[in-house]
PDB file of C-alpha atoms in Angstrom:
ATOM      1  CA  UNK A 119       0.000   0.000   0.000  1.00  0.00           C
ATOM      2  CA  UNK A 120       0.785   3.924  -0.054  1.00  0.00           C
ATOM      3  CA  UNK A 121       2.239   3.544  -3.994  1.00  0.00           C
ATOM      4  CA  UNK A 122       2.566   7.582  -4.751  1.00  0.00           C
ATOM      5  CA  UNK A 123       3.526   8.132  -9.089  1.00  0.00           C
ATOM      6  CA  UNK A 124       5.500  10.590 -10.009  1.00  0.00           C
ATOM      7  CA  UNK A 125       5.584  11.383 -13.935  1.00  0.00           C
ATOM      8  CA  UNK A 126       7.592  11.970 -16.090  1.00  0.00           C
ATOM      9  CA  UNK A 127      10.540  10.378 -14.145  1.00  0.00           C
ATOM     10  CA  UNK A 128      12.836  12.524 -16.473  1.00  0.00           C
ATOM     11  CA  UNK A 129      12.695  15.956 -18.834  1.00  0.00           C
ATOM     12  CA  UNK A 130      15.324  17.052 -21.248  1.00  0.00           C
ATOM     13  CA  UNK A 131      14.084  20.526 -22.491  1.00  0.00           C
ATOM     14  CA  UNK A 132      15.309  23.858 -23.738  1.00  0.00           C
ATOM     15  CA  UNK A 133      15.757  26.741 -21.484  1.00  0.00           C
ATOM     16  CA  UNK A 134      12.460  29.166 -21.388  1.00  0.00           C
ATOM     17  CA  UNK A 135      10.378  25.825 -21.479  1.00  0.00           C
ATOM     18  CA  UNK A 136       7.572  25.280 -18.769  1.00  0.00           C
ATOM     19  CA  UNK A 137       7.695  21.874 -17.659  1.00  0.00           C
ATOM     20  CA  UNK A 138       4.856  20.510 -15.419  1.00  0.00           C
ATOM     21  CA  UNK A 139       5.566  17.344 -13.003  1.00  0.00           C
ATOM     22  CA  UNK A 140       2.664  15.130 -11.520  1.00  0.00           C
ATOM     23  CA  UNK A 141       2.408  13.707  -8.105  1.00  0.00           C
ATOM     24  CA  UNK A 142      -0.079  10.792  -7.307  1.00  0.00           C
ATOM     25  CA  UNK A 143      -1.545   8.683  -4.510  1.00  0.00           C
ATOM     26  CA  UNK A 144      -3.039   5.579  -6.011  1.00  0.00           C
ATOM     27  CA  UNK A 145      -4.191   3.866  -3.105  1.00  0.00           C
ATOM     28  CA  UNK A 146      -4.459   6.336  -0.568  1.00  0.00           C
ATOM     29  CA  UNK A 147      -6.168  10.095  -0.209  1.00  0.00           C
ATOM     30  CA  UNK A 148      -3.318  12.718   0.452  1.00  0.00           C
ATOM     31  CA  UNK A 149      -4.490  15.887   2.040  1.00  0.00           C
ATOM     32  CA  UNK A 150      -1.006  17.265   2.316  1.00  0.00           C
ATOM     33  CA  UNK A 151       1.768  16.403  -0.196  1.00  0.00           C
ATOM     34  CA  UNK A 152       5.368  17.669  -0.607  1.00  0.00           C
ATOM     35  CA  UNK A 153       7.511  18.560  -3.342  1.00  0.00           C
ATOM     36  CA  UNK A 154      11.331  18.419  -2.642  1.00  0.00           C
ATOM     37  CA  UNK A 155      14.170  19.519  -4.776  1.00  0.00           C
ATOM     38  CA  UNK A 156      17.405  17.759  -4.508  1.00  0.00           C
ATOM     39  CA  UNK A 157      21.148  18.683  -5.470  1.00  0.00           C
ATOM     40  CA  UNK A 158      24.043  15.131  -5.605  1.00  0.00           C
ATOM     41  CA  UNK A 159      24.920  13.856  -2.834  1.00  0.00           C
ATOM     42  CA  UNK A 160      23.189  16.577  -0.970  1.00  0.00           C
ATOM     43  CA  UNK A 161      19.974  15.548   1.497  1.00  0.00           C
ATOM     44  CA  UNK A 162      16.140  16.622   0.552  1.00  0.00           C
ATOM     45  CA  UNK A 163      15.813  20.288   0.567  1.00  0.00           C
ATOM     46  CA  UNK A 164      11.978  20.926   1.275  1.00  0.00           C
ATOM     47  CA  UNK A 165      10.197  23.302  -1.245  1.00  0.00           C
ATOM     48  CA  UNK A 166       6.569  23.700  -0.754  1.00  0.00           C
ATOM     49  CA  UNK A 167       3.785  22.133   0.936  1.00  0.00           C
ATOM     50  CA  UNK A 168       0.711  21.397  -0.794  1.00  0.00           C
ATOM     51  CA  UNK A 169      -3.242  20.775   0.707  1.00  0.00           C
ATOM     52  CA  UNK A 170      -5.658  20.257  -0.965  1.00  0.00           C
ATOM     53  CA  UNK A 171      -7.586  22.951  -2.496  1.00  0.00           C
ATOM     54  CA  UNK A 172      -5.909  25.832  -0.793  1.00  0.00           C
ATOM     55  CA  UNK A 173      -2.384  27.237  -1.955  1.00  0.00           C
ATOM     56  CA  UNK A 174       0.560  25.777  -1.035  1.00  0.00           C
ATOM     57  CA  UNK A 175       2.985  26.956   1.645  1.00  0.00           C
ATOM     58  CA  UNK A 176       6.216  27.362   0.230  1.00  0.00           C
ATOM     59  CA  UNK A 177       9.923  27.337   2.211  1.00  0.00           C
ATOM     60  CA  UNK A 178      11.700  30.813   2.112  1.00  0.00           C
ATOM     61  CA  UNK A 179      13.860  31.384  -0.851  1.00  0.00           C
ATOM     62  CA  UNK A 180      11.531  29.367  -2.870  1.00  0.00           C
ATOM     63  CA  UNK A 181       9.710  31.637  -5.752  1.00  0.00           C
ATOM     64  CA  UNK A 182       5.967  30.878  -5.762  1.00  0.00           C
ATOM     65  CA  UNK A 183       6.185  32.356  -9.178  1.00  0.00           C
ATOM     66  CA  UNK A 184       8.593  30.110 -10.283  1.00  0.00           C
ATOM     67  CA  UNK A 185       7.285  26.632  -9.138  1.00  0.00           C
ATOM     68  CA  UNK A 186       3.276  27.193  -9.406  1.00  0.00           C
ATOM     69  CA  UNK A 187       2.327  24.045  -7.155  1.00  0.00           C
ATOM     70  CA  UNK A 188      -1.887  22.839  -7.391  1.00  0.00           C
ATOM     71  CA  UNK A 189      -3.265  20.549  -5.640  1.00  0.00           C
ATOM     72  CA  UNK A 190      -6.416  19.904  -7.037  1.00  0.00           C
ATOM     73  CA  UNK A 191      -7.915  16.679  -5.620  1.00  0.00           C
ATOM     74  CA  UNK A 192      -6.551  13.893  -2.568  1.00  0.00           C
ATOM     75  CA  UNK A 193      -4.560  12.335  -5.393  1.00  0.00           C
ATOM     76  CA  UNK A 194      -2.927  14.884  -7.617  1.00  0.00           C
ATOM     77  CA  UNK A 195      -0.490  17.801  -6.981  1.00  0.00           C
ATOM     78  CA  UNK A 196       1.469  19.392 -10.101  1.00  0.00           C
ATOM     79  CA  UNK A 197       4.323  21.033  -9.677  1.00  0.00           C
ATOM     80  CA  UNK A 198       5.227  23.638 -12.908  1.00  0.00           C
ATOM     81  CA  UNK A 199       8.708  24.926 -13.203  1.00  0.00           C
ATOM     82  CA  UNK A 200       8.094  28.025 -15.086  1.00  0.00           C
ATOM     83  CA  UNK A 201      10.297  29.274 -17.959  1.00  0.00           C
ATOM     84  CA  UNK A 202      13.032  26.576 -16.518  1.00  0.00           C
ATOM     85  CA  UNK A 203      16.815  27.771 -16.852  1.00  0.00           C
ATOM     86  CA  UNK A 204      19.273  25.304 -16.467  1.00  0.00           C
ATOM     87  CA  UNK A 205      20.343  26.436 -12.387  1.00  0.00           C
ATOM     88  CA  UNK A 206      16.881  24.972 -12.062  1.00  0.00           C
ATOM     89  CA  UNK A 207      18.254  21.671 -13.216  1.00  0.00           C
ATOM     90  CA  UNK A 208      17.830  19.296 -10.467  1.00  0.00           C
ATOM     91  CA  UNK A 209      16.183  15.922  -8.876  1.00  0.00           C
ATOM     92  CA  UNK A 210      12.458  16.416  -7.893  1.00  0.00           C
ATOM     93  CA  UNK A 211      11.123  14.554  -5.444  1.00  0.00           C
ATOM     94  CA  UNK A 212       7.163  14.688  -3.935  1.00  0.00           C
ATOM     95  CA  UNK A 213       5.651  12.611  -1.333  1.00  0.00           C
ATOM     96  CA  UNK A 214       2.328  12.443   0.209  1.00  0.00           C
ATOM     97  CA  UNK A 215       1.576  11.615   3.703  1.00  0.00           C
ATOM     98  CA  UNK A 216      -0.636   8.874   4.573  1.00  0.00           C
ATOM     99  CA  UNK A 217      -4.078   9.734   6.590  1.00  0.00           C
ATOM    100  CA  UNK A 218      -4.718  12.860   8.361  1.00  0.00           C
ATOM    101  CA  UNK A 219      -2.482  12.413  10.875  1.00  0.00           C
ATOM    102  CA  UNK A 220       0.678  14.726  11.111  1.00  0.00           C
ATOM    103  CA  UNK A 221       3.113  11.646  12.403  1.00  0.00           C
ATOM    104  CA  UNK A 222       2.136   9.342   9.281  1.00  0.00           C
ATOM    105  CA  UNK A 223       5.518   8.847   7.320  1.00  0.00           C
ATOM    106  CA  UNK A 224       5.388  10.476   3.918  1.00  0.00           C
ATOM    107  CA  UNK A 225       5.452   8.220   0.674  1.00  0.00           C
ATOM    108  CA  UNK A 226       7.458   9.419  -1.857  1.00  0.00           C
ATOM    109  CA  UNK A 227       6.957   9.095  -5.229  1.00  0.00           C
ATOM    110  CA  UNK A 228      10.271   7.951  -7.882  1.00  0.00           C
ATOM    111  CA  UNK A 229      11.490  11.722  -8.935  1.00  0.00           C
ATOM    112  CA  UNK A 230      11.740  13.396 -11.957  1.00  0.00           C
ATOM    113  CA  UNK A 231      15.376  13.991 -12.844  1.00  0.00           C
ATOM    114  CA  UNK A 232      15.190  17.788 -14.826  1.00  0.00           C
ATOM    115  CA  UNK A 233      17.860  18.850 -17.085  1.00  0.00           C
ATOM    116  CA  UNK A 234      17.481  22.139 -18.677  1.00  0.00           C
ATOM    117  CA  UNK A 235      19.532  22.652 -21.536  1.00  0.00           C
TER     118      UNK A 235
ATOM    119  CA  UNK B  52      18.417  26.013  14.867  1.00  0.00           C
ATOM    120  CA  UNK B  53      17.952  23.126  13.988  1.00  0.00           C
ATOM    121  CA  UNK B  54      20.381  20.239  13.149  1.00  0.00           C
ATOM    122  CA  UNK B  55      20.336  16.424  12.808  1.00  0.00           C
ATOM    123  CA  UNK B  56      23.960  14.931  12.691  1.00  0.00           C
ATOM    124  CA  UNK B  57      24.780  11.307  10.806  1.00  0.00           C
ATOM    125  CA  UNK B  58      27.654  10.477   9.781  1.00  0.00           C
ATOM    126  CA  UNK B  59      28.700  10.920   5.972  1.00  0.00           C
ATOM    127  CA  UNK B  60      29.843   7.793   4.771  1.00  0.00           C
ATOM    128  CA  UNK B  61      30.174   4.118   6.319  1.00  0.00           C
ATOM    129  CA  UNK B  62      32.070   1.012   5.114  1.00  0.00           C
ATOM    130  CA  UNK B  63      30.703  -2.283   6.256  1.00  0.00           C
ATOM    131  CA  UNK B  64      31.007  -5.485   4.772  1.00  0.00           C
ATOM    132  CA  UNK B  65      28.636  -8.301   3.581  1.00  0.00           C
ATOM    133  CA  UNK B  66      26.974 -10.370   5.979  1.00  0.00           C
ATOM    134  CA  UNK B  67      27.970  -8.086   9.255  1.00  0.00           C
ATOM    135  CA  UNK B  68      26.308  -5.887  11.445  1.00  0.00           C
ATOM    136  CA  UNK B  69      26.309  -1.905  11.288  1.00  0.00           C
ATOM    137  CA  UNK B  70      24.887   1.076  13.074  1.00  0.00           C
ATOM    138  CA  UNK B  71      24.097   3.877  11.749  1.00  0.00           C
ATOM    139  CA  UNK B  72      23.684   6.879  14.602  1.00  0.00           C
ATOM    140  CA  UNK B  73      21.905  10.310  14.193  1.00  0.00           C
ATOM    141  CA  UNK B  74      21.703  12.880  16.713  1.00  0.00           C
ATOM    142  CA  UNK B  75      19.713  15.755  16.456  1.00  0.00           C
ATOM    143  CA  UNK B  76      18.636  19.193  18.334  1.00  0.00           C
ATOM    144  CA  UNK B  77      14.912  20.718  17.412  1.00  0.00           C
ATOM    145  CA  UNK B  78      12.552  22.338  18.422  1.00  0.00           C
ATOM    146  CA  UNK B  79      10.201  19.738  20.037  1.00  0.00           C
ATOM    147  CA  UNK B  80       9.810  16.244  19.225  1.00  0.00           C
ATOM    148  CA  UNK B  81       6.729  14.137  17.347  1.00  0.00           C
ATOM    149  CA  UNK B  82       9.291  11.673  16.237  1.00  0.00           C
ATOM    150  CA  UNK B  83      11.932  10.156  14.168  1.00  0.00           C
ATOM    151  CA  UNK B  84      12.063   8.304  10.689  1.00  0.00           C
ATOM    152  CA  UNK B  85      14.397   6.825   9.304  1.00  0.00           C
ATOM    153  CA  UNK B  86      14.265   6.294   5.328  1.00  0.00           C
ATOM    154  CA  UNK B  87      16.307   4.706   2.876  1.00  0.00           C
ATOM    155  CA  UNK B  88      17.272   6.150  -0.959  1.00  0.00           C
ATOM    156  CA  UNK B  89      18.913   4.430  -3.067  1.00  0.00           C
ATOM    157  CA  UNK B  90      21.184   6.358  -5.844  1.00  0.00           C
ATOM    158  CA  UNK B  91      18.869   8.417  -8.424  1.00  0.00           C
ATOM    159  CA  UNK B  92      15.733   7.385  -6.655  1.00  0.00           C
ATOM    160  CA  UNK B  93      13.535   8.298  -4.375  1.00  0.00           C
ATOM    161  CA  UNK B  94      13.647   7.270  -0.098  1.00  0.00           C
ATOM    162  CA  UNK B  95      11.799   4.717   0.555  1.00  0.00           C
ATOM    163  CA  UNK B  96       9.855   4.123   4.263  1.00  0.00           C
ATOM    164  CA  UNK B  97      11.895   2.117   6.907  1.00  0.00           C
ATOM    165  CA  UNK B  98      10.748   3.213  10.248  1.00  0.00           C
ATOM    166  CA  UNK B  99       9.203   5.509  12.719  1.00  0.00           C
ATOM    167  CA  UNK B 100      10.125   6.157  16.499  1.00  0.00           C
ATOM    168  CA  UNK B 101       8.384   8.429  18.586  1.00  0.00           C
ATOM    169  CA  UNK B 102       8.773   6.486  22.235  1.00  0.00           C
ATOM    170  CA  UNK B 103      12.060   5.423  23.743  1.00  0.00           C
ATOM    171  CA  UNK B 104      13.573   2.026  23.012  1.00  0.00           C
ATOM    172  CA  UNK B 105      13.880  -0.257  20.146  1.00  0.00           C
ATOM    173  CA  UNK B 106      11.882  -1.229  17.528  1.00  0.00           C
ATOM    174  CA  UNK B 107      13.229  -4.749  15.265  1.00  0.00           C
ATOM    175  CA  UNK B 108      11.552  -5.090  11.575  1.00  0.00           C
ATOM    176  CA  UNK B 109      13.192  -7.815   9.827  1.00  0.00           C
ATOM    177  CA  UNK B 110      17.130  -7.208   9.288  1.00  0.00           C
ATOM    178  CA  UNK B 111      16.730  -3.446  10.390  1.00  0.00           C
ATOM    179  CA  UNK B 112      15.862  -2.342  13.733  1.00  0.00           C
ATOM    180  CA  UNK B 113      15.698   1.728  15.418  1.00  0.00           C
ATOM    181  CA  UNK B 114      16.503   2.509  18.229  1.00  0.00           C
ATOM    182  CA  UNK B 115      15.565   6.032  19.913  1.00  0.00           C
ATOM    183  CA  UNK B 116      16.266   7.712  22.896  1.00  0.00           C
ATOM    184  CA  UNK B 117      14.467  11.254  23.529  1.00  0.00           C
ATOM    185  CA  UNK B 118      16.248  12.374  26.400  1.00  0.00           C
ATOM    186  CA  UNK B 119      20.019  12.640  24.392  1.00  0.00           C
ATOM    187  CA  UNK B 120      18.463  13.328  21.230  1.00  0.00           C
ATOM    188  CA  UNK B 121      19.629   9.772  19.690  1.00  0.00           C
ATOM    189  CA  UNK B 122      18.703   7.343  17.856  1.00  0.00           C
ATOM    190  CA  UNK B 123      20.322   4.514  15.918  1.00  0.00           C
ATOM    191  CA  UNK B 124      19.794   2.173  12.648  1.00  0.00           C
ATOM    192  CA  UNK B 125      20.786  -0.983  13.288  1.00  0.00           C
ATOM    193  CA  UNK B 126      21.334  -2.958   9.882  1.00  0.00           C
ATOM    194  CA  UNK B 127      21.806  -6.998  10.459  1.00  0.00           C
ATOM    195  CA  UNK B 128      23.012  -9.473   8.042  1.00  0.00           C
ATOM    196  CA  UNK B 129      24.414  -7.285   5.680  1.00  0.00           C
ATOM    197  CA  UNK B 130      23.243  -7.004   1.759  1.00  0.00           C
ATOM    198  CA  UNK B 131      24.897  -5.910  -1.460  1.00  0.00           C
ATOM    199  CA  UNK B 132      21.130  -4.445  -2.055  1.00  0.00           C
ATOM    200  CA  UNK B 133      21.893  -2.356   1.517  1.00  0.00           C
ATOM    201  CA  UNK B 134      24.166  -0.024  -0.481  1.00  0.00           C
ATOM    202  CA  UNK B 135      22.428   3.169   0.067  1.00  0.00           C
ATOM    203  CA  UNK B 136      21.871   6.796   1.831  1.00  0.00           C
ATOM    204  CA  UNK B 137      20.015   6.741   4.896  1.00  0.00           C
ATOM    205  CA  UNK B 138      18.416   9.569   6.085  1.00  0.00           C
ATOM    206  CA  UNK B 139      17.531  10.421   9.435  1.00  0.00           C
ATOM    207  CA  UNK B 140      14.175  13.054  10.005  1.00  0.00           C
ATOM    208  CA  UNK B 141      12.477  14.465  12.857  1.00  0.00           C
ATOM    209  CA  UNK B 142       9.246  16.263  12.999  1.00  0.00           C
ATOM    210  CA  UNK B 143       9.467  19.117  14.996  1.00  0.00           C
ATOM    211  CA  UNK B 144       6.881  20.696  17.133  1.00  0.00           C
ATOM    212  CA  UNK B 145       4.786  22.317  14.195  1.00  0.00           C
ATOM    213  CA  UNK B 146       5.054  18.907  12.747  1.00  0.00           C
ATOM    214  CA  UNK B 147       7.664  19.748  10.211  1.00  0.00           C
ATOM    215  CA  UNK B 148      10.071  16.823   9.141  1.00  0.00           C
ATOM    216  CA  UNK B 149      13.760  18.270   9.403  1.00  0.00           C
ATOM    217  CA  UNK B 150      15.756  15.808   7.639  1.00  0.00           C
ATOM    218  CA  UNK B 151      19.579  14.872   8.082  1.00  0.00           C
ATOM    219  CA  UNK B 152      21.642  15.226   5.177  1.00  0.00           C
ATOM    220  CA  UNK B 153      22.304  11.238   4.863  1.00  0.00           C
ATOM    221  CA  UNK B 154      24.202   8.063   5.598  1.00  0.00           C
ATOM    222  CA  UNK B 155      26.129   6.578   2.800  1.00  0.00           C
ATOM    223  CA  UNK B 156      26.513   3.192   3.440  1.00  0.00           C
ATOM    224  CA  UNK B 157      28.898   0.935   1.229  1.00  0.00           C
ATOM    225  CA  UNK B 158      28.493  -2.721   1.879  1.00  0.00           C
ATOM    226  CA  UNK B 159      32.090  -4.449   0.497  1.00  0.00           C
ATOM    227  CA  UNK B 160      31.762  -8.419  -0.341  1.00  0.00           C
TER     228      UNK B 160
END
């Protein structure tokens, strides 16, 4: 149980291109999910959280403008890196957190590995 | 602020036992998980501790002391497929997971 998808697992694109990321629970309803960024060999670096159907709280020195997160339904959040440039180049990670509770470990989903050319 | 400590890297070899140890210093305490990630993917669930003492699953047991801000992985019967980071998180008092910057853990034959 608690299988989150993450799609597309990887992006090659051109700088100035949008690229949008999925994150779903397929067995489970997620109120609150996460998106992570992170950098080699470097630990999970938190970016925003996102409930659903309110806007997501996002960590300081992250641009809401930037990464639009929605969180439409108990199974999806998007994440959209807007007009990407390749310092956004990096491993993104969501996870979703199990039932209501705020002690339920989160579930992550496989990553999406961005390279912005 | 806050801080978890683990170790960088570990060396350990096939078939042995290893401990991983993570300190940490937050503000407040809902508990500790411990989570594995293999290279280019994702972490992956291993435990939870949020009372003292140890909990065993399998090969892999926690251990977690509140009052020195401790806890342990204990890894038994060492793997190949045990070749990975292990990360250490606590929630904090507002419930937000503050994670350790990882374990790497290289299992020799």
């Amino acid at each position: 149980g608690a299988v989150v998808s993450q799609h597309p697992s990887r992006v090659i694109c051109k700088s100035g291109t949008s690229v949008k990321i999925e994150c779903r629970s397929l067995d489970f309803q997620a109120t609150t999910m996460f998106w992570y960024r992170q950098f080699p060999k470097k630990s999970l670096m938190l970016m925003a959280t996102s409930n659903e159907g309110s806007k997501a709280t996002y960590e300081q020195g992250v641009e809401k403008d930037k990464f639009l997160i929605n969180h439409a339904s108990l199974t999806l959040s998007t994440l959209t890196v807007t007009s990407a440039h390749p310092e956004d180049s990096s491993f993104y990670i969501c996870s979703a957190r199990d039932g209501g509770s705020d002690n339920q470990p989160q579930h992550f989903g496989f990553g999406t590995r961005l390279s912005i050319l | 602020g806050q801080n978890i400590d683990q170790p960088t890297e570990m060396t350990a070899t096939e078939g042995a036992i290893v401990q991983i140890n993570c300190t940490y210093q937050t503000s407040g305490f809902n508990g500790l998980f411990w989570y594995q990630q293999h290279a280019g993917e994702a972490p992956t669930f291993l435990s939870y501790n949020v009372l003292d003492g140890l909990e065993e699953k399998g090969r892999f047991s926690s251990f977690l002391s509140r009052s020195k801000g401790y806890s342990y992985l204990l890894l038994k019967e060492l793997q190949m497929k045990d070749s990975a980071s292990y990360l250490c998180a606590v929630l904090d008092s507002n419930y937000q997971l503050i994670w350790g910057a990882g374990t790497k853990l290289i299992i020799k034959p």
